[in-house]
Amino acid sequence: MLKIIVAHDKNRVIGNGIHIPWHIKEDFLHYKNTTMGHTMIMGKTTFESIGKPLPGRKTIVLDFNKDYDAQGCEVCTDYMELVKRYEHSSEVVFVCGGASIYRLFLPYCEELIVSLVKGDYVGNVFFPEYEDKFVEYKEEEHEQFVIKYYKKR
């Protein structure tokens, strides 16, 4: 099963260049706890912004250059190969960004886990619109963000 995990503000800002516009330790802990032990799919830019595979998780880096080497990760050049592998799998796989990867996988994801960050942030990277394709079923309030859980309509 494919799920998206993302943090964005009310304008769906997820980044400013390759940087996240906020630093919320509690949300990073939520991200770690949610993805721990699972497979993660991310694009090359997101992977390089992290700088290494995250411990305790399998990382698949999507890049269209077949010669790209992401130390300690599986590299895939065809997102549909990943969709076919995981869309109907019992294994939970998290799509972790960036924006173009979210756009590619959004139609195939069953669930979204959105950290809605409080406040307005400057950014030039946005999460795609999803509100008409998903319905919220749960919400957890935190001081600096709200975790919203969505299922596909």
Coordinates of C-alpha atoms in Angstrom, one line a residue:
M1 CA 0.0 0.0 0.0
L2 CA 1.3 3.4 -0.9
K3 CA 0.9 6.3 1.5
I4 CA 2.2 9.8 1.4
I5 CA 3.7 11.5 4.4
V6 CA 4.2 15.3 4.1
A7 CA 4.3 18.5 6.0
H8 CA 2.9 21.7 4.5
D9 CA 1.5 25.0 5.5
K10 CA -2.0 26.2 4.7
N11 CA -0.9 27.3 1.2
R12 CA 0.6 23.8 0.7
V13 CA 4.2 25.1 0.8
I14 CA 6.6 22.2 1.4
G15 CA 9.9 23.9 0.6
N16 CA 11.9 26.9 -0.3
G17 CA 14.4 25.6 -2.8
I18 CA 15.8 22.4 -1.2
H19 CA 15.2 23.6 2.3
I20 CA 12.2 23.0 4.6
P21 CA 11.0 26.5 5.7
W22 CA 10.4 25.4 9.3
H23 CA 12.2 23.3 11.9
I24 CA 9.7 21.5 14.2
K25 CA 11.4 18.7 16.3
E26 CA 8.1 17.2 17.2
D27 CA 7.1 16.8 13.6
F28 CA 10.5 15.3 12.7
L29 CA 9.9 12.7 15.5
H30 CA 6.4 12.0 14.1
Y31 CA 8.0 11.4 10.7
K32 CA 10.6 9.1 12.2
N33 CA 8.2 7.1 14.3
T34 CA 5.7 6.8 11.4
T35 CA 8.2 5.7 8.7
M36 CA 10.5 3.5 11.0
G37 CA 10.7 0.0 9.7
H38 CA 9.0 0.8 6.4
T39 CA 10.2 1.4 2.8
M40 CA 10.4 5.0 1.7
I41 CA 10.3 6.4 -1.8
M42 CA 11.8 9.8 -2.5
G43 CA 13.3 11.7 -5.4
K44 CA 17.0 12.4 -5.9
T45 CA 16.8 16.0 -4.6
T46 CA 15.0 15.0 -1.4
F47 CA 17.5 12.2 -0.8
E48 CA 20.5 14.5 -1.4
S49 CA 19.0 17.2 0.9
I50 CA 19.0 14.5 3.6
G51 CA 22.4 13.3 2.6
K52 CA 22.1 9.6 3.5
P53 CA 19.6 6.8 3.9
L54 CA 17.6 7.2 7.1
P55 CA 18.4 4.4 9.7
G56 CA 15.8 1.6 10.1
R57 CA 14.2 2.2 6.8
K58 CA 14.7 1.0 3.2
T59 CA 15.1 3.9 0.9
I60 CA 14.2 3.8 -2.8
V61 CA 15.5 6.9 -4.7
L62 CA 13.7 7.7 -7.9
D63 CA 15.9 9.3 -10.6
F64 CA 15.6 9.1 -14.3
N65 CA 19.4 8.7 -14.7
K66 CA 20.1 5.0 -14.6
D67 CA 23.7 5.6 -13.6
Y68 CA 22.8 7.5 -10.4
D69 CA 24.3 6.0 -7.3
A70 CA 22.7 6.6 -4.0
Q71 CA 24.9 4.8 -1.5
G72 CA 22.9 2.3 0.6
C73 CA 19.7 2.8 -1.4
E74 CA 17.8 1.1 -4.2
V75 CA 17.7 3.4 -7.3
C76 CA 14.7 3.2 -9.6
T77 CA 14.3 5.0 -12.9
D78 CA 10.6 4.1 -13.6
Y79 CA 8.0 5.2 -11.1
M80 CA 5.4 2.9 -12.6
E81 CA 7.6 0.0 -11.7
L82 CA 7.2 1.1 -8.1
V83 CA 3.5 1.7 -8.4
K84 CA 3.0 -1.8 -9.8
R85 CA 5.2 -3.3 -7.0
Y86 CA 3.6 -1.6 -4.1
E87 CA 0.1 -0.2 -5.0
H88 CA -1.7 -3.4 -4.0
S89 CA 0.9 -4.8 -1.7
S90 CA 0.2 -5.5 2.0
E91 CA 3.5 -3.7 2.7
V92 CA 3.1 -0.1 3.7
V93 CA 5.4 2.1 1.6
F94 CA 5.7 5.9 2.3
V95 CA 6.2 8.4 -0.5
C96 CA 8.3 11.1 1.0
G97 CA 8.8 13.8 -1.6
G98 CA 9.7 16.1 -3.2
A99 CA 7.0 17.9 -5.1
S100 CA 7.3 16.1 -8.5
I101 CA 7.4 12.7 -6.7
Y102 CA 4.3 13.6 -4.8
R103 CA 2.5 14.6 -8.0
L104 CA 3.5 11.3 -9.7
F105 CA 2.4 9.0 -6.9
L106 CA -0.7 10.9 -5.5
P107 CA -3.2 9.1 -7.8
Y108 CA -1.9 5.7 -6.6
C109 CA -1.8 6.4 -2.9
E110 CA -4.5 5.1 -0.5
E111 CA -3.7 7.4 2.4
L112 CA -2.1 10.7 3.2
I113 CA -0.6 11.7 6.5
V114 CA -0.3 15.5 6.4
S115 CA 1.4 17.6 9.1
L116 CA -0.4 20.9 8.6
V117 CA 2.1 23.4 9.9
K118 CA 0.6 26.5 11.6
G119 CA 1.7 29.8 10.2
D120 CA 2.6 31.3 6.8
Y121 CA 5.9 30.4 5.2
V122 CA 7.8 31.7 2.2
G123 CA 8.4 28.9 -0.3
N124 CA 8.5 28.0 -3.9
V125 CA 7.8 24.3 -3.7
F126 CA 4.2 23.1 -3.2
F127 CA 2.3 19.9 -2.5
P128 CA -0.3 19.2 -5.1
E129 CA -4.0 19.8 -4.5
Y130 CA -5.6 16.7 -3.0
E131 CA -8.7 17.8 -1.0
D132 CA -11.2 16.7 -3.7
K133 CA -9.6 13.2 -4.0
F134 CA -9.2 12.4 -0.2
V135 CA -11.4 12.6 2.9
E136 CA -10.0 13.4 6.3
Y137 CA -10.8 10.7 8.9
K138 CA -8.6 11.7 11.9
E139 CA -6.8 14.7 13.4
E140 CA -4.2 15.2 16.1
E141 CA -3.6 18.7 17.4
H142 CA -0.1 19.7 18.3
E143 CA 1.3 23.1 19.4
Q144 CA 2.9 24.0 16.0
F145 CA 1.1 21.7 13.6
V146 CA -1.9 19.4 13.2
I147 CA -1.6 15.9 11.9
K148 CA -4.4 15.1 9.5
Y149 CA -5.1 11.6 8.2
Y150 CA -6.8 11.2 4.9
K151 CA -8.2 8.2 2.9
K152 CA -8.8 8.1 -0.8
R153 CA -12.4 8.8 -1.7

